[in-house]
Short mmCIF file of C-alpha atoms and ligand atoms in Angstrom, two decimals:
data_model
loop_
_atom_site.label_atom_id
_atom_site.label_comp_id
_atom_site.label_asym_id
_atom_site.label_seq_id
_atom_site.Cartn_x
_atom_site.Cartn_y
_atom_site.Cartn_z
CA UNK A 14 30.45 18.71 -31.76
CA UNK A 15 26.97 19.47 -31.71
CA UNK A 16 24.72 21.17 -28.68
CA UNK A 17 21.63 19.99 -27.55
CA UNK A 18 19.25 21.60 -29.80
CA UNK A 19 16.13 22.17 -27.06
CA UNK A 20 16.17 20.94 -23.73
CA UNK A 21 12.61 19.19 -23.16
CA UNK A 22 11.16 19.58 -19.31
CA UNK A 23 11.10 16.39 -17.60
CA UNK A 24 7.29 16.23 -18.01
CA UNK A 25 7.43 16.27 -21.62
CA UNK A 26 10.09 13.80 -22.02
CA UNK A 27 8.34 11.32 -20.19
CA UNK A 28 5.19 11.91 -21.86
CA UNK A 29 7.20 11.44 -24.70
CA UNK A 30 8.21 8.19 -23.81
CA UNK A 31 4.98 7.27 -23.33
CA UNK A 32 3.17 8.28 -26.29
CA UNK A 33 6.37 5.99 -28.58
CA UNK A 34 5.79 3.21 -26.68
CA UNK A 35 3.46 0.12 -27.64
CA UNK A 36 2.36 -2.53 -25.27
CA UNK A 37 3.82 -5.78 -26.70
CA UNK A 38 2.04 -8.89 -28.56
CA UNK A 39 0.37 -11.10 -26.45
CA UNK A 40 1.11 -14.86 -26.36
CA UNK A 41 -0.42 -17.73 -24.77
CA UNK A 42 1.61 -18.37 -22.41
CA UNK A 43 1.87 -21.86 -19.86
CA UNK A 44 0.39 -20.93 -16.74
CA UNK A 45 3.63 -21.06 -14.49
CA UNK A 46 5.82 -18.78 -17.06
CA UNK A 47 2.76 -16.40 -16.84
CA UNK A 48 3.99 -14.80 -13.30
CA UNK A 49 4.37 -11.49 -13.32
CA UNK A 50 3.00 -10.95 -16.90
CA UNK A 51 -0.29 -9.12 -17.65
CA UNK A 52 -3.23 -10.10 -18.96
CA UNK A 53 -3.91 -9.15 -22.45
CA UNK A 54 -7.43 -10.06 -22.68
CA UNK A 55 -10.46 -10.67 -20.50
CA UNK A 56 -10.21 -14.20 -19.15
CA UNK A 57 -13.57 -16.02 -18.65
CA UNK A 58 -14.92 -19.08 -16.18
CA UNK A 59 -15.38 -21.59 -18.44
CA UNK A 60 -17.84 -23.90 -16.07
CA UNK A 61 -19.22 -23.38 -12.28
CA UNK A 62 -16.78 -24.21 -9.82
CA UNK A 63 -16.77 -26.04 -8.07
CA UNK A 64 -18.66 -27.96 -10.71
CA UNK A 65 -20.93 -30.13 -8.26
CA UNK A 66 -22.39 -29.91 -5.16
CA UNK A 67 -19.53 -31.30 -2.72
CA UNK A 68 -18.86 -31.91 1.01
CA UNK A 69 -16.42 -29.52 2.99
CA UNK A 70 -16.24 -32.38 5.63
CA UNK A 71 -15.59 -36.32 6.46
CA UNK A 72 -18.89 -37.38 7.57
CA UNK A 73 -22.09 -38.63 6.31
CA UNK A 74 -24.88 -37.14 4.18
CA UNK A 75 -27.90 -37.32 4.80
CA UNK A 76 -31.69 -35.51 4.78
CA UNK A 77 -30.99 -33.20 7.09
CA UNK A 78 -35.18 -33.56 7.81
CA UNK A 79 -34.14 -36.77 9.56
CA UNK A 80 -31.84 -35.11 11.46
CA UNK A 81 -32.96 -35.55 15.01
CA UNK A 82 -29.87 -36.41 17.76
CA UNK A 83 -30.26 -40.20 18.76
CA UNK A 84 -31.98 -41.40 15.73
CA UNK A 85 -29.67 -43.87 14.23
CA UNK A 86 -28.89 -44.33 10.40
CA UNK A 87 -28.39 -47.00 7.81
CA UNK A 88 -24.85 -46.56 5.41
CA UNK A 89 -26.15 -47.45 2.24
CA UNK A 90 -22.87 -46.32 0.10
CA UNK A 91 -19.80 -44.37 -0.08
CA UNK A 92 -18.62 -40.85 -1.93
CA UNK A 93 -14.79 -40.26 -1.63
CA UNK A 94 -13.61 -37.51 -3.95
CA UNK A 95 -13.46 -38.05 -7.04
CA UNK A 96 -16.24 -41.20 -7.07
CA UNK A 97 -19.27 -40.47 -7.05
CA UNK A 98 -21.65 -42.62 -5.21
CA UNK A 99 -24.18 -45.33 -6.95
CA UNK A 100 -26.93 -44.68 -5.19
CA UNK A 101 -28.81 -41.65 -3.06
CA UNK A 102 -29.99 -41.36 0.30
CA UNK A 103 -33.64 -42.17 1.49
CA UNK A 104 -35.44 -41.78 5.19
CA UNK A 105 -33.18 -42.96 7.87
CA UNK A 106 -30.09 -43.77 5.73
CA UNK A 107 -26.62 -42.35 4.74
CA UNK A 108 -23.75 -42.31 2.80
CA UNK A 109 -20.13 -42.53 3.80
CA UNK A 110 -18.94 -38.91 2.53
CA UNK A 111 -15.36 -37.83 2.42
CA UNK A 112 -14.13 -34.15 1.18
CA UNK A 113 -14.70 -33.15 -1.85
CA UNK A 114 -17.17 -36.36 -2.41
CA UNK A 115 -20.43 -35.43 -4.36
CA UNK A 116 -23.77 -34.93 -2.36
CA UNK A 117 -25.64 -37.96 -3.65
CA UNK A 118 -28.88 -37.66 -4.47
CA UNK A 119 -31.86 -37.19 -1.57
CA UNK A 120 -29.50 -35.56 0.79
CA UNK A 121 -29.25 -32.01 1.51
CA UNK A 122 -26.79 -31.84 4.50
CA UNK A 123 -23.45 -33.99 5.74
CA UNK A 124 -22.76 -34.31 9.43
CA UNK A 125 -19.27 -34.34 10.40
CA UNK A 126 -18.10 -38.29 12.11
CA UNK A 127 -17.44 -36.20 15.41
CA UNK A 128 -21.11 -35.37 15.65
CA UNK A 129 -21.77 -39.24 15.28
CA UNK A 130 -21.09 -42.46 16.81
CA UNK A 131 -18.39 -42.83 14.61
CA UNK A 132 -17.64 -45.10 11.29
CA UNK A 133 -19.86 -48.24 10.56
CA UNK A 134 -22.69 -49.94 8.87
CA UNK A 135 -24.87 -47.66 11.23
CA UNK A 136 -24.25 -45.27 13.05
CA UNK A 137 -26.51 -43.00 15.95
CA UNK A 138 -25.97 -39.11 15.45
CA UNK A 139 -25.24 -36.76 18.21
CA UNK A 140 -26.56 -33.41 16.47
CA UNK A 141 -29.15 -32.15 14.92
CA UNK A 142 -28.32 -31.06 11.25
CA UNK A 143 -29.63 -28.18 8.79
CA UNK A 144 -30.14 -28.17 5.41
CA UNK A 145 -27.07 -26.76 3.38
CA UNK A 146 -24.87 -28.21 6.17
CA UNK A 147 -21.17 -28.59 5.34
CA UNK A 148 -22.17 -28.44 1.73
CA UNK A 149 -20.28 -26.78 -0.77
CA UNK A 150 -22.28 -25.23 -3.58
CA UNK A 151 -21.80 -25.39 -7.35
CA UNK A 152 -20.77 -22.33 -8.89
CA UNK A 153 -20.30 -20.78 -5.05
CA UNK A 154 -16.67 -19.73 -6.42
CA UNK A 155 -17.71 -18.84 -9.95
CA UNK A 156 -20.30 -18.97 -12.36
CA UNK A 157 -19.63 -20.22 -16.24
CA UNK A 158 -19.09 -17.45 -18.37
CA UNK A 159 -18.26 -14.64 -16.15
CA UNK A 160 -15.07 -12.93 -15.90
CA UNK A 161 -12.82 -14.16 -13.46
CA UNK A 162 -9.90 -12.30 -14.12
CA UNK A 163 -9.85 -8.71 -16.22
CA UNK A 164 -7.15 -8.03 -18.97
CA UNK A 165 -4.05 -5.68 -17.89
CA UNK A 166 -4.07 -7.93 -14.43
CA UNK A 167 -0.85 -9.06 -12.99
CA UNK A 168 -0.52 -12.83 -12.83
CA UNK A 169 0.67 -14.18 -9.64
CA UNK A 170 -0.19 -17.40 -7.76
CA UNK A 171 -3.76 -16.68 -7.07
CA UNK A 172 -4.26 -15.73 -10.08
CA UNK A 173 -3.09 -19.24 -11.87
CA UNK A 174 -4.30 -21.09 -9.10
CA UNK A 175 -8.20 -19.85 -10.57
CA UNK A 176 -6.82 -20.05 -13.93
CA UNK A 177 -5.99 -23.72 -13.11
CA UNK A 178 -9.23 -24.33 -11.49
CA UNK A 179 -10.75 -23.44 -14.53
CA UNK A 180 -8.79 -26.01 -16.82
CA UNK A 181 -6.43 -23.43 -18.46
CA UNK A 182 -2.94 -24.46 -18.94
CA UNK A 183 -2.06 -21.46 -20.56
CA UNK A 184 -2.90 -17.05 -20.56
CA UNK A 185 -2.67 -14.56 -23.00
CA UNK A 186 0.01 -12.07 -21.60
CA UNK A 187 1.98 -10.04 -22.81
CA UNK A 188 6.04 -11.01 -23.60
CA UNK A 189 8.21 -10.10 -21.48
CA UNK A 190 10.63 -6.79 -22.92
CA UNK A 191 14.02 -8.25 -24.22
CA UNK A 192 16.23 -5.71 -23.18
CA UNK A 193 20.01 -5.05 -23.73
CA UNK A 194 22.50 -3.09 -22.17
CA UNK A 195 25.58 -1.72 -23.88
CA UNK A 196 28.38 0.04 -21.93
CA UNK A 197 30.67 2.55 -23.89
CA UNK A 198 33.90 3.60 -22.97
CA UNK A 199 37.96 3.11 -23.72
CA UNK A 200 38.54 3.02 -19.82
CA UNK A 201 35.90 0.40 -18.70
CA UNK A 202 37.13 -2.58 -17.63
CA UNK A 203 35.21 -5.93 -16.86
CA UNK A 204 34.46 -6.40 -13.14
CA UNK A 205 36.06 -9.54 -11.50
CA UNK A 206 38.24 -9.95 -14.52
CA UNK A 207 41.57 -8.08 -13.15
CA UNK A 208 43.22 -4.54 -11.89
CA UNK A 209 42.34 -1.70 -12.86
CA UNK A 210 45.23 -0.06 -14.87
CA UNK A 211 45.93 4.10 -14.23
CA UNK A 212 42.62 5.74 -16.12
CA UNK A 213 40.77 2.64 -15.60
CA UNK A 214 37.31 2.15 -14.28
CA UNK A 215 34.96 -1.09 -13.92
CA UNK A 216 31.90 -1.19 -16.31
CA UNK A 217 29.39 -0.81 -13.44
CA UNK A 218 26.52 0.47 -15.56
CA UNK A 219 25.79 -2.22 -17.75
CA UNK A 220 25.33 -4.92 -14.19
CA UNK A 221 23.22 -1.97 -12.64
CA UNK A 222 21.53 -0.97 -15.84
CA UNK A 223 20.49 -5.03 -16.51
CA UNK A 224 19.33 -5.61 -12.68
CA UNK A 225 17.35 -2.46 -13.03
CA UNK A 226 15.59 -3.88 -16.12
CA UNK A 227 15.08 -7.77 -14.60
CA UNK A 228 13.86 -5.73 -11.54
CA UNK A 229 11.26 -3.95 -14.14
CA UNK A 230 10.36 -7.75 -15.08
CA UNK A 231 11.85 -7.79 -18.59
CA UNK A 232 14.43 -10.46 -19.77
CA UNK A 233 17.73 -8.46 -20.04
CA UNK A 234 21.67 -9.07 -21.13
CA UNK A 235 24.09 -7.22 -21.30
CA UNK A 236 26.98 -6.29 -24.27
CA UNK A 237 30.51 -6.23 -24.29
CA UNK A 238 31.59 -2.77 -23.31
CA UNK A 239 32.24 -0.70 -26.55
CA UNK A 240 35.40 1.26 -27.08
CA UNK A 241 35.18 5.19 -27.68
CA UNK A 242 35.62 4.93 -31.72
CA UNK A 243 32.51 4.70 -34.07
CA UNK A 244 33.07 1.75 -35.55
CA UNK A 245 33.07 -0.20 -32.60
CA UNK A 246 30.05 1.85 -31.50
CA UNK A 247 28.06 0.99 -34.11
CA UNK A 248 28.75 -2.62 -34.61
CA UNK A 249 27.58 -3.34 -31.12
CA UNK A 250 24.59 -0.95 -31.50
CA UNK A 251 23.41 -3.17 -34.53
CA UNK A 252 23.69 -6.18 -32.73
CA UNK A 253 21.56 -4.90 -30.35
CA UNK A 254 19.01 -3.71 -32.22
CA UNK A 255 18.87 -7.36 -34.22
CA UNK A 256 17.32 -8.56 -30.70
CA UNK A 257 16.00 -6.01 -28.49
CA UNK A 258 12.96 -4.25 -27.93
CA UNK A 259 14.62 -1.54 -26.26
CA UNK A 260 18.55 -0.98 -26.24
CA UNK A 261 20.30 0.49 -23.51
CA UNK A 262 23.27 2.30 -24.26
CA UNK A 263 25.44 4.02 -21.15
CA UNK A 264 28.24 6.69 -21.87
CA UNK A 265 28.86 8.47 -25.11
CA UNK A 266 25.64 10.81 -25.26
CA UNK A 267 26.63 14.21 -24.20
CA UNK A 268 28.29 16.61 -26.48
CA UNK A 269 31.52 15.55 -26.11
CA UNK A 270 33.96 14.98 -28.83
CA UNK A 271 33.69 10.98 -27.91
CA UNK A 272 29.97 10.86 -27.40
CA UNK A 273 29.69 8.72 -30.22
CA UNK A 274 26.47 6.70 -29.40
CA UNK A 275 23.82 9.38 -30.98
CA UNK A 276 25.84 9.49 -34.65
CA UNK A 277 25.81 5.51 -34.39
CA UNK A 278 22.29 5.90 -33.94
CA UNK A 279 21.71 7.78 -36.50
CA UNK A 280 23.57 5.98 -39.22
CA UNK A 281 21.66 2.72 -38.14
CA UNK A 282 18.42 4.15 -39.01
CA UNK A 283 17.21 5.56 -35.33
CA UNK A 284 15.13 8.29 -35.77
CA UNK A 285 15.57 10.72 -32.25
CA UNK A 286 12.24 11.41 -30.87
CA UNK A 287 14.24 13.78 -27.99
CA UNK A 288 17.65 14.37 -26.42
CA UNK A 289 18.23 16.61 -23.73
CA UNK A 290 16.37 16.56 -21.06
CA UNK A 291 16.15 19.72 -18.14
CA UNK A 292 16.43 18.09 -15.25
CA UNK A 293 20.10 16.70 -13.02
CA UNK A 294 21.34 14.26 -12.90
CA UNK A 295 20.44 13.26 -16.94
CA UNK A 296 20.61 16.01 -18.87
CA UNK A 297 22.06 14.16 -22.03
CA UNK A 298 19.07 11.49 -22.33
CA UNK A 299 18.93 10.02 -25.98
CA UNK A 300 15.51 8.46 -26.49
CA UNK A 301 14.83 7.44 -30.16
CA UNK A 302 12.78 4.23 -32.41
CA UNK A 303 13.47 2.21 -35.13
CA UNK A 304 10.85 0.06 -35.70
CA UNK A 305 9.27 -1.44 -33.07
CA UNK A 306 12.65 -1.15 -31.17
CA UNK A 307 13.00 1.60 -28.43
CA UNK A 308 16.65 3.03 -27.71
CA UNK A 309 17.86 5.04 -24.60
CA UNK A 310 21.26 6.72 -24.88
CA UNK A 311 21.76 7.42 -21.17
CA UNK A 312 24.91 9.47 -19.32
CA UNK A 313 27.99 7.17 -18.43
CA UNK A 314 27.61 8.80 -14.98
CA UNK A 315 26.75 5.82 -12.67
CA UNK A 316 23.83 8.36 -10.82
CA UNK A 317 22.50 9.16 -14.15
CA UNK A 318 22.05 6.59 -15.86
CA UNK A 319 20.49 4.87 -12.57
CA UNK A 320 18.24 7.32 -12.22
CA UNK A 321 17.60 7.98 -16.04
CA UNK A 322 16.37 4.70 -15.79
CA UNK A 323 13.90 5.05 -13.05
CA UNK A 324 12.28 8.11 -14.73
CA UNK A 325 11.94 6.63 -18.20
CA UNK A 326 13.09 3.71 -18.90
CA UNK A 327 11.27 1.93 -16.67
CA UNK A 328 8.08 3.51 -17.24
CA UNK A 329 8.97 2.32 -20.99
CA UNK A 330 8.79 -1.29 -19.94
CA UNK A 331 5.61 -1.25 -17.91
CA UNK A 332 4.12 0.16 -20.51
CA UNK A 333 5.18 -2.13 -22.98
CA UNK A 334 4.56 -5.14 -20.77
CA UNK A 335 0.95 -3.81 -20.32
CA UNK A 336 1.55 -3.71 -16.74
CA UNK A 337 0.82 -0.87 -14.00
CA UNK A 338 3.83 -0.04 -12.08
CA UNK A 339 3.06 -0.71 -8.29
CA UNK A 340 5.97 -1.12 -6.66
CA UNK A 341 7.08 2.77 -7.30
CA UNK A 342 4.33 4.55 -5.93
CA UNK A 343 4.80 8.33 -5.84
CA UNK A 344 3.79 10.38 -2.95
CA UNK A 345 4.16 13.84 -1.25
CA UNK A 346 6.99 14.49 0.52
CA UNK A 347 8.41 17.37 2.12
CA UNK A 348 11.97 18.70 3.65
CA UNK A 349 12.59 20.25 7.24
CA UNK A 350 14.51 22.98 5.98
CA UNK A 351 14.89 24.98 2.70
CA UNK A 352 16.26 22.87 -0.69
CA UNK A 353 17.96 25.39 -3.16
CA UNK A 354 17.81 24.58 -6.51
CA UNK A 355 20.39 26.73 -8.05
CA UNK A 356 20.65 24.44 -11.41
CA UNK A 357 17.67 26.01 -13.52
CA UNK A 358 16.10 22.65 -14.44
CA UNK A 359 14.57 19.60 -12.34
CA UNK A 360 17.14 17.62 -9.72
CA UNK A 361 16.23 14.65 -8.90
CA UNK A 362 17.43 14.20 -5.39
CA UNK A 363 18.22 10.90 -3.35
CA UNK A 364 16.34 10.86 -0.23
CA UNK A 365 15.70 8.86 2.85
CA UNK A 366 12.00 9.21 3.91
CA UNK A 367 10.48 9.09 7.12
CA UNK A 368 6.98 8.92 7.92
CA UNK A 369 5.65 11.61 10.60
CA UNK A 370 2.30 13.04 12.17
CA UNK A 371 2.97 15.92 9.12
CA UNK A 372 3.65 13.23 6.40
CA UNK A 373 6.61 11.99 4.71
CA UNK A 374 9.59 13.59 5.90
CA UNK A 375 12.72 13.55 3.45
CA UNK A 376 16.05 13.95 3.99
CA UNK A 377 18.78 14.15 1.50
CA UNK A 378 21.18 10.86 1.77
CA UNK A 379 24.38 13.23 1.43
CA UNK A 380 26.48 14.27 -1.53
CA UNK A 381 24.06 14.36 -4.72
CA UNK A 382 27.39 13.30 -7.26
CA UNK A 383 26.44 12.53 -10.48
CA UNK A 384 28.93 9.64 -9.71
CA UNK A 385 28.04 9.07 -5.95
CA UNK A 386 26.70 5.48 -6.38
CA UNK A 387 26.57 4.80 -2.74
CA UNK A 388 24.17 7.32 -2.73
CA UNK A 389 21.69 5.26 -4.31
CA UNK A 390 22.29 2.47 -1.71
CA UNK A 391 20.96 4.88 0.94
CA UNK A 392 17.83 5.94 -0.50
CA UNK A 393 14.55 5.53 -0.26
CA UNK A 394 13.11 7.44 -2.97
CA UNK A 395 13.76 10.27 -5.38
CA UNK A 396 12.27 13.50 -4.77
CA UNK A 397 11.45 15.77 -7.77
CA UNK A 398 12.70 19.38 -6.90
CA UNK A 399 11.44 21.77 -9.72
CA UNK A 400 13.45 24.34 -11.77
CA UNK A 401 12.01 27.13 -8.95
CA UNK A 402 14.50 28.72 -6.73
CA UNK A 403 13.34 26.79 -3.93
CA UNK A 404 11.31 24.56 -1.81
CA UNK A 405 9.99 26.18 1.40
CA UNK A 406 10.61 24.17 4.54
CA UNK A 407 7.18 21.82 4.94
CA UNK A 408 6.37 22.55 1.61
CA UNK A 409 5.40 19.43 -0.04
CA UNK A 410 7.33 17.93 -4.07
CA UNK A 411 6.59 14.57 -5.72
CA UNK A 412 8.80 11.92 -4.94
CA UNK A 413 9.11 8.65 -6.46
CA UNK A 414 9.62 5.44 -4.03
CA UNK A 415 12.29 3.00 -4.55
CA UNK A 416 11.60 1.03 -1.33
CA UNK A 417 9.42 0.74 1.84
CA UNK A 418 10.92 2.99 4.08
CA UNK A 419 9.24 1.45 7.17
CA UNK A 420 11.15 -1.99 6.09
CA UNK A 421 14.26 -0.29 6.18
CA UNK A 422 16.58 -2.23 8.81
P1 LIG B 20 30.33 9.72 -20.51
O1 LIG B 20 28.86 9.93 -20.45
O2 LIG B 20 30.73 8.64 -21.46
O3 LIG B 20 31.04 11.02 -20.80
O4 LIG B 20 30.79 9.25 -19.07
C1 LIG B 20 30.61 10.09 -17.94
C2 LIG B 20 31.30 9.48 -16.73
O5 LIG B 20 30.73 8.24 -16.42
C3 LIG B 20 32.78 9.22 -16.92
O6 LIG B 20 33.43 9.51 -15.71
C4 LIG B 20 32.82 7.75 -17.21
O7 LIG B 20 34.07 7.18 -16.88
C5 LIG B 20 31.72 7.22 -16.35
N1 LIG B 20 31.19 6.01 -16.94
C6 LIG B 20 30.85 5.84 -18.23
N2 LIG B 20 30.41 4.61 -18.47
C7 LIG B 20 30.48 3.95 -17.28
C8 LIG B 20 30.16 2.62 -16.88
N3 LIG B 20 29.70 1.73 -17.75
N4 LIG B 20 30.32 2.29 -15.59
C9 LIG B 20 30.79 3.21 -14.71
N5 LIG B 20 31.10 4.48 -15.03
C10 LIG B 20 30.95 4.85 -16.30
MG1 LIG B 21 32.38 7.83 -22.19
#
C-alpha cells in the first residue's frame, strides 16, 4: 500500500494537464465530417465571390441612364443563372435577367418585373432606376486571397457553407480524440443485462464517463469492466492504450489494497506526471503519458470521477482538439449564507445558480456525496470553494457552468 506522495493544489494539476497535452495532427477533412472540429491552419478565399457581377432580382437590366418611368424598352436577350447572355445592352434596350444571371455588358442596373409592364419583347417601365440597382457585386462577400476563416475556429454550418462557396470539399482540422473508458471493479455489473446480486453495483461510470467525452466532441467507447486482480487490470489497460489517445480508467486509484490501476500503469510503461490531487470530491486523480497517449486514473466514486472529468479531463480534450471550450464558461458566483470548508483542500460543490440584481446567486443542490449522482442531475454548475475556512456570505468563488441556468425548465 502506498500513500500519495504530495498532494498537488488543483491549480497545479490542471496546469499540469495542460502543459502534457499536444493538440492533435491535422487532417483534411470532407467538409460535412469537419463540424465541430477546429481549424488547424489559416483558410484562404481562393477567388472573389461572388465571382461576377450578378442580379439579386427577376427583372431586366438595363443602363440605368435610360431609366426614365414610361420610356419603353427593347428585350434583346436573356441571362438566367448560370448562362450568361450573348450579347449586352445598348440605349433603349434590355435583357431578360433572372437571379443570379450575369449583368451583361452596357448595363449597370436591373429593374425588378413589378416596376415594369411585365414580361415581353418590350416592355414600358414604371420606375426610375439607379446605377448599382439590384446588382450584386464581385468580391462584395470576399476578396481572393484573404482570409476567410482563421485557424483554431470551430467549424459549424456557416462556416462550411463559405468553405463551400469557395470550392473546398475538404479543411484541415484537427482529429477528433479517440477516447476509452475502462471501468474497474469485482462488483460492477453490466446495466440492462440482469439483477444485481448482494454486493453488486451497475457499472455507471464507464456510460457517464463516455457521454461526458462525446459531449467534449471526441469519439469515445467504452471497455469491459475489469475485475479487481492485476492481471485483468492490465490486460485491458494495454488494449486501451493500443487505440486511445487518452484512456479513462474509473475505480482502483486510491490507496487501497485493490487500487490496482496505478501499478498496471506502471508496468505498461506510463510514466505518472501527478496523483493526488487537494481538492473533494477527487483526491486520488492518476494523470500520466506514454507516448503520445494521455491516461486518467479517476475515483470509482460516481461524483468523482464526473467531476474529475469536468476539471481535467475535459480541458485535456479541448486542448488536444485545438478547440476553445465555450460551452463551460466560468463566472463569479456567490452564496447567501456562509459555506464552511472544513476539508483542508478545494471542494468542488454542485450548485444551482440563479441570476440576481447582485449577480449569480448559488445554492448548493443538497447532499455533496461523493456517490450522490442525482446530485449532478440538479446542477447547474460547480463552484470552486478554496482550502480557506470559509466563504463569507456575498462573497464571490469561481464556478464552472455545466448548463444555462436561465433554460432550466
Ligand atoms: P474505488 O475507487 O474503486 O475504491 O471505488 C469507490 C466507490 O465507487 C465504490 O463504492 C465503488 O463501488 C464505486 N464505483 C467504482 N466503480 C464504479 C463504476 N464503474 N460505477 C459506479 N460506481 C463505481
Ligand atoms: Mg474499486
Amino acid at each position: 500500500m502506498q500513500l500519495f506522495e504530495k498532494l498537488l493544489e488543483y491549480g497545479e494539476a490542471l496546469s499540469l494537464v495542460r502543459e502534457n497535452t499536444r493538440p492533435l495532427p491535422a487532417r483534411e477533412t470532407p467538409l460535412l465530417e469537419a463540424q465541430g472540429l477546429a481549424l488547424a491552419g489559416d483558410v484562404r478565399a481562393r477567388f472573389d465571390s461572388p465571382p461576377f457581377d450578378n442580379s439579386a432580382v427577376d427583372g431586366y437590366a438595363l443602363r440605368s441612364a435610360d431609366a426614365a418611368p414610361g420610356r419603353v424598352f427593347r428585350v434583346v436577350d436573356e441571362a438566367p443563372a448560370g448562362r450568361p447572355a450573348a450579347r449586352g445592352v445598348g440605349e433603349g434596350e434590355a435583357v431578360k435577367i433572372f437571379t443570379g444571371g450575369v449583368i451583361p455588358e452596357g448595363a449597370d442596373a436591373v429593374v425588378m418585373v413589378e416596376n415594369t409592364s411585365g414580361w415581353g419583347e418590350e416592355f414600358e417601365l414604371k420606375k426610375e432606376a439607379s446605377p448599382g440597382q439590384n446588382i450584386r457585386r464581385r468580391g462584395e462577400d470576399v476578396r481572393e486571397g484573404e482570409v476567410i476563416l482563421r485557424a483554431g475556429t470551430e467549424i459549424g454550418p456557416y462556416e462550411i457553407a463559405l468553405a463551400a462557396a469557395q470550392g473546398y470539399g475538404s479543411l484541415p482540422v484537427r482529429r477528433r480524440a479517440r477516447v476509452v473508458v475502462l471501468s474497474t471493479g469485482s462488483e460492477l455489473v453490466e446495466p440492462g443485462r440482469r439483477a444485481l446480486s448482494p454486493g453488486e453495483i451497475y457499472d455507471s461510470n464507464s456510460y457517464a464517463l463516455v457521454a461526458q467525452a462525446l459531449e467534449a466532441g471526441a469519439e469515445a467507447r467504452r471497455m469491459y469492466a475489469a475485475a479487481d486482480d492485476p492481471g485483468s487490470i492490465r490486460a485491458a489497460v494495454a488494449e486501451a492504450l493500443e487505440e486511445a489517445d487518452v484512456v479513462i480508467t474509473s475505480g482502483g486509484v486510491s490507496v487501497g489494497e485493490k487500487d490496482l490501476v496505478r501499478a498496471a500503469m506502471r508496468e505498461l510503461g506510463v510514466e505518472q506526471i501527478f496523483w493526488g490531487v487537494r481538492f473533494k470530491p477527487g483526491k486520488p486523480l492518476f494523470f500520466g503519458a506514454r507516448e503520445d497517449v494521455r491516461c486518467f486514473g479517476l475515483p470509482g466514486n460516481p461524483v468523482s470521477a464526473m467531476v474529475c472529468f469536468e476539471l481535467f479531463v475535459r480541458p485535456a480534450i479541448f486542448r488536444m482538439m485545438g478547440r476553445v471550450d465555450r460551452r463551460r464558461p466560468r463566472v463569479r458566483v456567490y452564496f447567501e449564507e456562509d459555506v464552511k470548508n472544513r476539508f483542508g483542500r478545494m471542494h468542488a460543490v454542485r450548485v444551482t445558480l440563479e441570476r440576481t440584481e447582485r449577480g449569480w446567486l448559488a445554492r448548493s443542490v443538497g447532499a455533496q456525496g461523493s456517490g450522490i449522482i442525482s446530485s449532478l442531475t440538479r446542477a447547474d454548475a460547480i463552484a470552486l470553494i478554496g482550502p480557506g475556512a470559509e466563504v463569507k456570505a456575498g462573497e464571490e468563488v469561481e464556478a464552472i457552468v455545466l448548463r444555462d441556468p436561465e433554460r432550466r425548465w
